[in-house]
Tab-separated table of C-alpha atoms and ligand atoms in Angstrom:
chain	number	residue	atom	x	y	z
A	1	MET	CA	-37.073	-20.338	33.329
A	2	SER	CA	-33.435	-21.423	33.307
A	3	GLY	CA	-32.384	-19.324	36.280
A	4	LYS	CA	-29.984	-17.355	34.096
A	5	SER	CA	-30.336	-13.616	34.049
A	6	SER	CA	-29.088	-11.092	31.513
A	7	ARG	CA	-29.329	-8.441	34.219
A	8	ILE	CA	-25.672	-8.027	35.100
A	9	PRO	CA	-25.133	-4.793	37.032
A	10	LYS	CA	-21.929	-2.879	36.175
A	11	PHE	CA	-21.060	-5.369	33.437
A	12	TYR	CA	-19.378	-2.513	31.587
A	13	LYS	CA	-17.015	-1.915	34.516
A	14	LEU	CA	-15.581	-5.437	34.398
A	15	SER	CA	-12.393	-6.272	32.533
A	16	ILE	CA	-12.614	-7.993	29.143
A	17	GLU	CA	-11.643	-11.289	30.806
A	18	GLU	CA	-14.288	-10.970	33.508
A	19	ARG	CA	-16.974	-10.125	30.993
A	20	LEU	CA	-15.954	-13.002	28.788
A	21	ARG	CA	-16.133	-15.337	31.760
A	22	LYS	CA	-19.713	-14.229	32.410
A	23	VAL	CA	-20.644	-14.854	28.779
A	24	ILE	CA	-18.962	-18.248	28.829
A	25	GLU	CA	-20.975	-19.203	31.893
A	26	PHE	CA	-24.212	-17.760	30.534
A	27	ALA	CA	-23.960	-19.466	27.155
A	28	GLU	CA	-22.051	-22.526	28.341
A	29	LEU	CA	-19.378	-22.016	25.708
A	30	ASN	CA	-16.820	-24.795	25.494
A	31	GLU	CA	-13.067	-24.236	25.645
A	32	ASP	CA	-12.589	-23.988	21.878
A	33	GLU	CA	-15.455	-21.530	21.506
A	34	SER	CA	-14.170	-19.412	24.380
A	35	LYS	CA	-10.646	-19.312	22.956
A	36	LEU	CA	-11.930	-18.271	19.529
A	37	LEU	CA	-14.096	-15.523	20.928
A	38	ALA	CA	-11.199	-14.202	23.016
A	39	ASN	CA	-9.045	-13.824	19.899
A	40	PHE	CA	-8.848	-10.184	18.809
A	41	GLY	CA	-6.977	-10.890	15.571
A	42	ASN	CA	-5.259	-7.789	14.285
A	43	LEU	CA	-7.064	-5.372	16.569
A	44	ASP	CA	-5.373	-4.490	19.839
A	45	ARG	CA	-7.646	-5.606	22.685
A	46	LYS	CA	-7.115	-2.281	24.449
A	47	ILE	CA	-8.257	-0.394	21.369
A	48	ALA	CA	-11.241	-2.707	20.964
A	49	ASP	CA	-12.159	-2.117	24.583
A	50	VAL	CA	-12.471	1.620	24.084
A	51	MET	CA	-14.137	1.461	20.654
A	52	ILE	CA	-17.418	0.090	21.986
A	53	GLU	CA	-18.874	-0.980	25.317
A	54	ASN	CA	-19.027	-4.411	26.934
A	55	VAL	CA	-16.342	-5.903	24.691
A	56	VAL	CA	-15.711	-9.611	25.216
A	57	GLY	CA	-13.788	-10.606	22.102
A	58	GLY	CA	-13.097	-10.013	18.447
A	59	MET	CA	-14.424	-11.217	15.117
A	60	THR	CA	-12.360	-11.384	11.972
A	61	TYR	CA	-13.635	-10.963	8.436
A	62	PRO	CA	-11.591	-11.619	5.323
A	63	PHE	CA	-9.726	-8.629	3.906
A	64	ALA	CA	-9.298	-8.815	0.129
A	65	VAL	CA	-8.230	-6.457	-2.620
A	66	ALA	CA	-10.079	-5.913	-5.879
A	67	THR	CA	-7.698	-5.484	-8.792
A	68	ASN	CA	-7.823	-3.618	-12.136
A	69	PHE	CA	-9.336	-0.362	-10.935
A	70	LEU	CA	-8.398	2.658	-13.054
A	71	ILE	CA	-10.183	5.664	-11.591
A	72	ASN	CA	-9.645	9.254	-12.711
A	73	GLY	CA	-6.463	8.122	-14.443
A	74	ARG	CA	-5.004	6.493	-11.317
A	75	GLU	CA	-4.376	2.820	-10.655
A	76	TYR	CA	-5.916	1.431	-7.471
A	77	LEU	CA	-5.885	-1.827	-5.595
A	78	VAL	CA	-9.139	-1.580	-3.655
A	79	PRO	CA	-9.383	-3.163	-0.182
A	80	MET	CA	-12.670	-4.936	0.485
A	81	VAL	CA	-13.946	-6.589	3.650
A	82	ILE	CA	-17.091	-8.641	3.132
A	83	GLU	CA	-18.640	-11.970	4.034
A	84	GLU	CA	-20.309	-12.583	0.661
A	85	SER	CA	-18.455	-14.638	-1.915
A	86	SER	CA	-18.212	-13.395	-5.526
A	87	VAL	CA	-18.260	-9.679	-4.685
A	88	VAL	CA	-14.501	-9.130	-4.917
A	89	ALA	CA	-14.117	-11.269	-8.038
A	90	ALA	CA	-17.064	-9.484	-9.665
A	91	ALA	CA	-15.646	-6.039	-8.866
A	92	SER	CA	-12.228	-6.990	-10.258
A	93	ASN	CA	-13.737	-8.421	-13.451
A	94	ALA	CA	-15.923	-5.380	-13.948
A	95	ALA	CA	-13.000	-3.011	-13.377
A	96	ARG	CA	-11.010	-4.904	-16.027
A	97	VAL	CA	-13.531	-4.192	-18.792
A	98	MET	CA	-13.832	-0.584	-17.608
A	99	ARG	CA	-10.226	0.340	-18.421
A	100	ARG	CA	-10.453	0.714	-22.206
A	101	ASP	CA	-11.976	4.179	-22.328
A	102	GLY	CA	-9.492	5.508	-19.755
A	103	GLY	CA	-11.167	3.930	-16.756
A	104	ILE	CA	-13.910	5.110	-14.461
A	105	ARG	CA	-14.508	8.835	-13.916
A	106	SER	CA	-15.679	9.693	-10.448
A	107	ILE	CA	-15.964	13.174	-9.013
A	108	ALA	CA	-17.063	14.029	-5.490
A	109	THR	CA	-18.382	17.397	-4.400
A	110	GLU	CA	-17.015	19.304	-1.419
A	111	SER	CA	-17.595	17.618	1.971
A	112	ILE	CA	-20.733	19.511	2.943
A	113	MET	CA	-22.757	17.786	5.661
A	114	ILE	CA	-26.058	19.038	7.026
A	115	GLY	CA	-27.040	19.370	10.684
A	116	GLN	CA	-30.736	19.628	11.553
A	117	ILE	CA	-32.241	21.638	14.393
A	118	GLN	CA	-35.891	20.847	15.039
A	119	LEU	CA	-37.941	23.735	16.436
A	120	VAL	CA	-41.519	23.242	17.650
A	121	ASP	CA	-44.139	25.241	19.549
A	122	VAL	CA	-43.757	28.419	17.544
A	123	GLU	CA	-46.898	30.443	17.001
A	124	ASN	CA	-45.882	31.650	13.613
A	125	PRO	CA	-43.575	29.184	11.887
A	126	PHE	CA	-42.928	31.346	8.821
A	127	TYR	CA	-42.158	34.347	10.994
A	128	ALA	CA	-39.790	32.192	13.076
A	129	LYS	CA	-38.139	31.030	9.868
A	130	GLN	CA	-37.341	34.625	8.929
A	131	ILE	CA	-35.999	35.365	12.404
A	132	ILE	CA	-33.600	32.446	12.104
A	133	ILE	CA	-32.493	33.541	8.641
A	134	ASP	CA	-31.905	37.081	9.970
A	135	HIS	CA	-29.432	35.579	12.462
A	136	LYS	CA	-27.562	33.580	9.840
A	137	ASP	CA	-24.164	35.239	10.386
A	138	GLU	CA	-24.445	34.856	14.141
A	139	ILE	CA	-25.456	31.206	13.864
A	140	ILE	CA	-22.520	30.470	11.583
A	141	LYS	CA	-20.193	32.284	13.983
A	142	ILE	CA	-21.446	30.345	17.025
A	143	ALA	CA	-21.175	27.086	15.108
A	144	ASN	CA	-17.626	27.808	13.977
A	145	GLU	CA	-16.504	28.679	17.481
A	146	GLN	CA	-17.039	25.004	18.315
A	147	ASP	CA	-14.377	23.773	15.914
A	148	PRO	CA	-11.508	26.216	15.357
A	149	ILE	CA	-9.286	23.501	13.888
A	150	LEU	CA	-11.814	22.683	11.186
A	151	VAL	CA	-12.183	26.391	10.438
A	152	LYS	CA	-8.403	26.755	10.217
A	153	LEU	CA	-8.380	23.999	7.614
A	154	GLY	CA	-10.856	25.968	5.525
A	155	GLY	CA	-13.906	24.050	6.727
A	156	GLY	CA	-16.690	24.858	9.157
A	157	ALA	CA	-20.264	26.083	8.948
A	158	LYS	CA	-20.821	27.858	5.639
A	159	ASP	CA	-24.500	28.313	5.096
A	160	LEU	CA	-27.972	27.962	6.469
A	161	GLU	CA	-31.350	26.909	5.170
A	162	VAL	CA	-34.624	26.974	7.074
A	163	ARG	CA	-37.606	24.813	6.172
A	164	VAL	CA	-41.132	24.782	7.554
A	165	ILE	CA	-42.536	21.278	7.462
A	166	ASP	CA	-46.013	20.000	8.215
A	167	THR	CA	-46.229	17.069	10.591
A	168	ARG	CA	-49.091	15.204	12.248
A	169	ILE	CA	-48.497	17.170	15.452
A	170	GLY	CA	-48.276	20.522	13.741
A	171	PRO	CA	-45.738	22.597	11.833
A	172	MET	CA	-42.039	22.477	12.651
A	173	VAL	CA	-39.289	24.873	11.716
A	174	VAL	CA	-36.213	22.926	10.714
A	175	THR	CA	-32.907	24.720	10.437
A	176	HIS	CA	-30.253	23.126	8.248
A	177	LEU	CA	-26.688	24.049	9.039
A	178	HIS	CA	-24.351	23.361	6.111
A	179	VAL	CA	-20.908	22.427	7.335
A	180	ASP	CA	-17.813	21.720	5.285
A	181	VAL	CA	-16.280	18.859	7.276
A	182	LYS	CA	-13.284	18.443	4.959
A	183	ASP	CA	-11.623	15.055	5.546
A	184	ALA	CA	-13.908	13.898	8.351
A	185	MET	CA	-17.143	11.966	8.060
A	186	GLY	CA	-18.397	14.906	10.048
A	187	ALA	CA	-21.020	13.627	12.471
A	188	ASN	CA	-19.144	14.799	15.580
A	189	ALA	CA	-18.372	18.269	14.260
A	190	VAL	CA	-21.897	18.812	12.947
A	191	ASN	CA	-23.665	17.476	16.038
A	192	THR	CA	-21.568	19.681	18.318
A	193	MET	CA	-22.415	22.717	16.214
A	194	THR	CA	-26.161	22.048	16.115
A	195	GLU	CA	-26.202	21.594	19.900
A	196	ALA	CA	-24.352	24.880	20.405
A	197	VAL	CA	-26.661	26.848	18.126
A	198	ALA	CA	-29.952	25.425	19.430
A	199	PRO	CA	-30.400	27.530	22.630
A	200	TYR	CA	-29.973	30.729	20.597
A	201	ILE	CA	-32.643	29.630	18.141
A	202	GLU	CA	-34.982	28.962	21.063
A	203	ASP	CA	-34.182	32.376	22.479
A	204	TRP	CA	-34.784	34.302	19.288
A	205	THR	CA	-37.985	32.499	18.307
A	206	GLY	CA	-39.534	31.610	21.688
A	207	GLY	CA	-39.966	28.058	20.428
A	208	ARG	CA	-38.655	24.793	21.777
A	209	VAL	CA	-35.809	22.810	20.214
A	210	TYR	CA	-35.796	19.041	20.452
A	211	LEU	CA	-33.529	17.263	17.993
A	212	ARG	CA	-30.094	18.557	17.023
A	213	ILE	CA	-28.407	16.030	14.789
A	214	ILE	CA	-26.733	15.429	11.444
A	215	THR	CA	-28.864	14.105	8.577
A	216	ASN	CA	-27.608	11.063	6.725
A	217	LEU	CA	-29.391	12.250	3.616
A	218	ALA	CA	-26.134	13.942	2.692
A	219	ASP	CA	-27.387	15.449	-0.547
A	220	LYS	CA	-24.733	18.152	-0.544
A	221	ARG	CA	-21.948	15.606	-0.377
A	222	LEU	CA	-22.351	13.596	-3.530
A	223	VAL	CA	-20.203	11.477	-5.742
A	224	ARG	CA	-20.916	11.384	-9.482
A	225	THR	CA	-19.504	8.478	-11.389
A	226	ARG	CA	-19.544	7.509	-15.059
A	227	VAL	CA	-18.036	4.821	-17.216
A	228	LYS	CA	-18.127	3.476	-20.763
A	229	VAL	CA	-17.971	-0.234	-21.502
A	230	TYR	CA	-17.508	-1.596	-25.008
A	231	ALA	CA	-20.007	-4.152	-26.236
A	232	ASP	CA	-17.309	-6.358	-27.753
A	233	ASP	CA	-15.655	-6.688	-24.322
A	234	ILE	CA	-18.762	-8.033	-22.656
A	235	GLY	CA	-20.316	-10.416	-25.159
A	236	GLY	CA	-21.888	-8.066	-27.682
A	237	GLU	CA	-24.895	-5.820	-28.085
A	238	GLU	CA	-27.302	-8.384	-26.737
A	239	VAL	CA	-25.602	-8.109	-23.358
A	240	VAL	CA	-25.708	-4.312	-23.596
A	241	ASP	CA	-29.457	-4.523	-24.266
A	242	GLY	CA	-29.909	-6.863	-21.309
A	243	ILE	CA	-28.105	-4.463	-18.966
A	244	VAL	CA	-30.111	-1.486	-20.249
A	245	ALA	CA	-33.323	-3.475	-19.700
A	246	ALA	CA	-32.196	-4.358	-16.169
A	247	SER	CA	-31.521	-0.685	-15.491
A	248	ALA	CA	-34.901	0.407	-16.853
A	249	PHE	CA	-36.548	-2.260	-14.675
A	250	ALA	CA	-34.852	-0.899	-11.537
A	251	GLU	CA	-35.614	2.715	-12.442
A	252	ALA	CA	-39.320	1.862	-12.735
A	253	ASP	CA	-39.856	-0.655	-9.940
A	254	PRO	CA	-38.924	-0.166	-6.266
A	255	TYR	CA	-38.894	-3.928	-5.638
A	256	ARG	CA	-36.158	-4.292	-8.213
A	257	ALA	CA	-34.490	-0.971	-7.298
A	258	ALA	CA	-33.911	-2.220	-3.735
A	259	THR	CA	-31.901	-5.183	-4.999
A	260	HIS	CA	-30.199	-3.173	-7.751
A	261	ASN	CA	-29.022	-0.689	-5.103
A	262	LYS	CA	-28.060	-3.517	-2.766
A	263	GLY	CA	-25.684	-4.679	-5.481
A	264	ILE	CA	-24.138	-1.188	-5.591
A	265	MET	CA	-23.795	-1.205	-1.802
A	266	ASN	CA	-22.072	-4.612	-1.903
A	267	GLY	CA	-19.039	-2.821	-3.300
A	268	ILE	CA	-19.354	0.375	-1.330
A	269	ILE	CA	-19.858	-1.263	2.055
A	270	ALA	CA	-16.977	-3.676	1.479
A	271	VAL	CA	-14.628	-0.708	1.012
A	272	ALA	CA	-16.335	1.080	3.910
A	273	LEU	CA	-15.641	-1.852	6.239
A	274	ALA	CA	-12.035	-2.129	5.107
A	275	THR	CA	-11.468	1.566	5.766
A	276	GLY	CA	-13.390	1.799	9.049
A	277	GLN	CA	-16.269	3.962	7.814
A	278	ASP	CA	-19.716	4.417	9.351
A	279	HIS	CA	-21.379	2.072	6.883
A	280	ARG	CA	-24.850	2.498	8.386
A	281	ALA	CA	-24.632	6.187	7.543
A	282	LEU	CA	-23.668	5.299	3.983
A	283	GLU	CA	-26.584	2.875	3.641
A	284	ALA	CA	-29.010	5.430	5.087
A	285	GLY	CA	-27.692	8.118	2.758
A	286	ALA	CA	-27.864	5.899	-0.297
A	287	HIS	CA	-31.403	4.650	0.194
A	288	SER	CA	-32.867	7.973	1.267
A	289	TYR	CA	-31.256	9.615	-1.770
A	290	ALA	CA	-32.748	6.884	-3.950
A	291	ALA	CA	-36.180	8.034	-2.715
A	292	LYS	CA	-35.525	11.766	-2.802
A	293	ASP	CA	-38.067	12.428	-5.563
A	294	GLY	CA	-40.900	10.834	-3.625
A	295	TRP	CA	-40.474	7.306	-4.926
A	296	TYR	CA	-37.688	4.789	-4.514
A	297	THR	CA	-35.609	4.240	-7.629
A	298	ALA	CA	-32.231	3.049	-8.901
A	299	LEU	CA	-29.119	4.996	-7.923
A	300	SER	CA	-27.434	4.169	-11.215
A	301	ARG	CA	-28.497	4.133	-14.821
A	302	TRP	CA	-27.217	2.255	-17.861
A	303	ASP	CA	-27.764	3.416	-21.436
A	304	LYS	CA	-26.781	2.278	-24.898
A	305	THR	CA	-24.710	4.665	-27.013
A	306	PRO	CA	-25.554	5.213	-30.715
A	307	ASP	CA	-22.599	2.973	-31.615
A	308	GLY	CA	-23.982	0.107	-29.517
A	309	ASN	CA	-21.781	0.400	-26.444
A	310	LEU	CA	-22.781	0.858	-22.827
A	311	VAL	CA	-22.530	3.885	-20.564
A	312	GLY	CA	-23.283	3.885	-16.873
A	313	THR	CA	-23.820	6.808	-14.532
A	314	MET	CA	-24.471	7.098	-10.833
A	315	GLU	CA	-25.030	9.904	-8.363
A	316	MET	CA	-25.317	9.319	-4.627
A	317	PRO	CA	-24.257	10.650	-1.228
A	318	MET	CA	-20.877	9.481	0.006
A	319	ALA	CA	-20.147	10.659	3.533
A	320	VAL	CA	-16.744	9.159	4.261
A	321	GLY	CA	-13.808	10.321	6.317
A	322	ILE	CA	-10.107	9.596	6.598
A	323	ILE	CA	-9.643	11.160	10.019
A	324	GLY	CA	-11.433	10.383	13.266
A	325	GLY	CA	-13.539	7.412	14.309
A	326	ALA	CA	-12.507	3.856	13.539
A	327	VAL	CA	-10.365	5.085	10.642
A	328	LYS	CA	-8.039	6.620	13.180
A	329	VAL	CA	-7.860	3.816	15.705
A	330	HIS	CA	-8.085	0.661	13.625
A	331	PRO	CA	-4.639	-0.131	12.216
A	332	ILE	CA	-6.090	-2.150	9.355
A	333	ALA	CA	-8.243	0.782	8.239
A	334	ARG	CA	-5.073	2.845	8.008
A	335	ILE	CA	-3.374	0.123	6.012
A	336	ALA	CA	-6.395	-0.008	3.688
A	337	LEU	CA	-6.047	3.717	3.031
A	338	LYS	CA	-2.349	3.258	2.414
A	339	ILE	CA	-2.992	0.472	-0.111
A	340	MET	CA	-5.114	2.941	-2.078
A	341	GLY	CA	-2.751	5.837	-1.438
A	342	VAL	CA	-5.750	7.911	-0.443
A	343	THR	CA	-4.949	11.349	0.992
A	344	THR	CA	-8.365	13.033	1.113
A	345	ALA	CA	-11.916	12.005	2.001
A	346	LYS	CA	-12.941	13.281	-1.443
A	347	GLU	CA	-10.637	10.785	-3.140
A	348	LEU	CA	-11.968	7.948	-1.001
A	349	ALA	CA	-15.537	8.944	-1.924
A	350	GLU	CA	-14.570	8.908	-5.607
A	351	ILE	CA	-13.067	5.427	-5.330
A	352	MET	CA	-16.129	4.147	-3.484
A	353	GLY	CA	-18.444	5.579	-6.139
A	354	ALA	CA	-16.391	3.821	-8.801
A	355	VAL	CA	-16.489	0.517	-6.933
A	356	GLY	CA	-20.267	0.844	-6.472
A	357	LEU	CA	-20.850	1.378	-10.170
A	358	ALA	CA	-18.479	-1.439	-11.136
A	359	GLN	CA	-20.189	-3.785	-8.688
A	360	ASN	CA	-23.580	-2.835	-10.094
A	361	PHE	CA	-22.386	-3.482	-13.652
A	362	ALA	CA	-21.025	-6.894	-12.665
A	363	ALA	CA	-24.338	-7.908	-11.102
A	364	LEU	CA	-26.446	-6.688	-14.039
A	365	ARG	CA	-24.182	-8.348	-16.557
A	366	ALA	CA	-24.420	-11.653	-14.739
A	367	LEU	CA	-28.170	-11.320	-14.249
A	368	ALA	CA	-28.764	-10.395	-17.885
A	369	THR	CA	-26.740	-13.367	-19.130
A	370	GLU	CA	-25.935	-16.556	-17.246
A	371	GLY	CA	-27.702	-15.580	-14.009
A	372	ILE	CA	-26.082	-14.811	-10.704
A	373	GLN	CA	-26.000	-18.320	-9.283
A	374	ARG	CA	-23.224	-19.784	-11.413
A	375	GLY	CA	-20.525	-17.461	-10.101
A	376	HIS	CA	-21.924	-17.556	-6.615
A	377	MET	CA	-22.150	-21.308	-6.610
A	378	LYS	CA	-18.532	-21.779	-7.625
A	379	LEU	CA	-17.293	-19.969	-4.540
A	380	HIS	CA	-20.030	-21.435	-2.386
A	381	ALA	CA	-18.966	-24.913	-3.484
A	382	ARG	CA	-15.344	-24.142	-2.584
A	383	ASN	CA	-16.473	-22.825	0.810
A	384	LEU	CA	-18.416	-26.002	1.454
A	385	ALA	CA	-15.460	-28.112	0.409
A	386	VAL	CA	-13.206	-26.287	2.881
A	387	MET	CA	-15.809	-26.602	5.623
A	388	ALA	CA	-15.996	-30.330	4.900
A	389	GLY	CA	-12.265	-30.624	5.502
A	390	ALA	CA	-10.800	-30.365	1.994
A	391	THR	CA	-7.365	-28.808	1.641
A	392	GLY	CA	-5.057	-28.001	-1.298
A	393	GLU	CA	-6.071	-29.424	-4.656
A	394	LEU	CA	-8.946	-31.317	-3.092
A	395	ILE	CA	-10.918	-28.074	-2.642
A	396	ASP	CA	-11.332	-27.469	-6.375
A	397	LYS	CA	-11.794	-31.170	-7.076
A	398	VAL	CA	-14.696	-31.482	-4.658
A	399	ALA	CA	-16.173	-28.141	-5.724
A	400	SER	CA	-16.155	-28.969	-9.428
A	401	ILE	CA	-17.800	-32.355	-8.884
A	402	MET	CA	-20.605	-30.733	-6.863
A	403	ILE	CA	-21.079	-28.077	-9.564
A	404	LYS	CA	-21.181	-30.698	-12.317
A	405	GLU	CA	-23.690	-32.757	-10.361
A	406	ARG	CA	-25.644	-29.605	-9.410
A	407	ARG	CA	-25.559	-30.884	-5.819
A	408	ILE	CA	-23.826	-28.060	-3.977
A	409	ARG	CA	-24.514	-29.173	-0.442
A	410	PHE	CA	-22.511	-29.686	2.718
A	411	ASP	CA	-23.457	-33.372	3.065
A	412	ARG	CA	-22.265	-34.050	-0.488
A	413	ALA	CA	-19.026	-32.129	0.149
A	414	LYS	CA	-18.391	-34.245	3.231
A	415	GLU	CA	-19.103	-37.447	1.324
A	416	LEU	CA	-16.671	-36.485	-1.433
A	417	VAL	CA	-13.944	-35.383	0.969
A	418	GLU	CA	-14.266	-38.680	2.838
A	419	GLN	CA	-14.168	-40.640	-0.423
A	420	PHE	CA	-11.063	-38.876	-1.678
A	421	THR	CA	-9.270	-39.063	1.659
A	422	LYS	CA	-9.972	-42.778	1.867
A	423	THR	CA	-8.682	-43.497	-1.627
A	424	ARG	CA	-5.612	-41.401	-0.942
A	425	LYS	CA	-4.860	-43.460	2.150
A	426	LEU	CA	-5.215	-46.769	0.296
B	501	MEV	C1	-26.413	-9.931	-4.442
B	501	MEV	O1	-25.650	-9.708	-3.282
B	501	MEV	C2	-26.531	-8.659	-5.256
B	501	MEV	C3	-27.450	-8.752	-6.470
B	501	MEV	O2	-28.710	-9.237	-6.078
B	501	MEV	C4	-27.566	-7.361	-7.043
B	501	MEV	C5	-28.584	-7.236	-8.154
B	501	MEV	O3	-29.538	-8.025	-8.209
B	501	MEV	O4	-28.418	-6.298	-8.953
B	501	MEV	C6	-26.920	-9.722	-7.476
């Protein structure tokens, strides 16, 4: 045992500086490391300190924009924050070949989120179900009393559904409250409503409520996206056939579907991070929706048209907001929304659907042709060159030599940078 302890009473009550000091001591960070960690970048330290608990510093990711997006007849520069190279370039390239037929069409439904209320210990679950349904108007009224502002905006609880499910500890009666959350992601509004309604449900049924929480399987808040890509823009019918085969593979095989959908989420999560969304909720929604029919499958589908071109479609939940949460407090999230000129959560969902489908297309096209590594490696090689100390023109010089040699490694990058710097000095 080192004598160090992670048990630090009232750590959360300390100032950022005091907490950082404790971390520095604990981890024996040197001066450079401590300075870097203490740098909050473009986020105000006071805002950071109230966003989450136990804040000690900040961490910056690159903020990029994908170009060429034409969605529902509107031009968009799409902000993306991501650590993976190639994603932004791939999205931009895909969006470029998606402009010819008028761009990407993407339509989101109304912002209906679902809150779940779990009722157990009822003698007659189906009887309890009917009791709850009989009180529908009252439940909706109680729910809406929790959020008059949302109701004023035309949102609020709208409907109710009650399900009886079998579980290993017996039947449960699960009430679904359907809430139109308008421009919010909606978790706060929905959770407050489910908590308010729960005691009444207990009262009426004599059962016991445990969980009262939003579901991330937001299957009433979907985005539907479609696009046509011309074969002659992407290397001919052979490429179209390759993409269709990749799609069929993912539709049939969950091992492939997981990676296929990961490619979709590369685009969606990058926009989600740039705009301060709850990206875990988006991931949960996407993957649960991909398994909604009892098996896990692809969220998108690519088909060949009779004239040999390619059409892609996708349907998935997209629970995003433009008010509340990090979107409200993080200045960069606000700037990201401004770059897109987004004024409603529905529009943001439509853009994110379009980016997901474009990202998916880019991955399948690369996989069906030259493979994914070439594009990846180019950026990876540049990254390594920079890490090895290359600047300016030297970055591309070192990167292209490593690619040619097929030796894309840090030690080689360092060797080359040293070589070039030496010869330059001579
Ligand atoms: C890598 O981040 C994403 C891909 O694996 C997606 C896919 O395989 O479709 C390339």
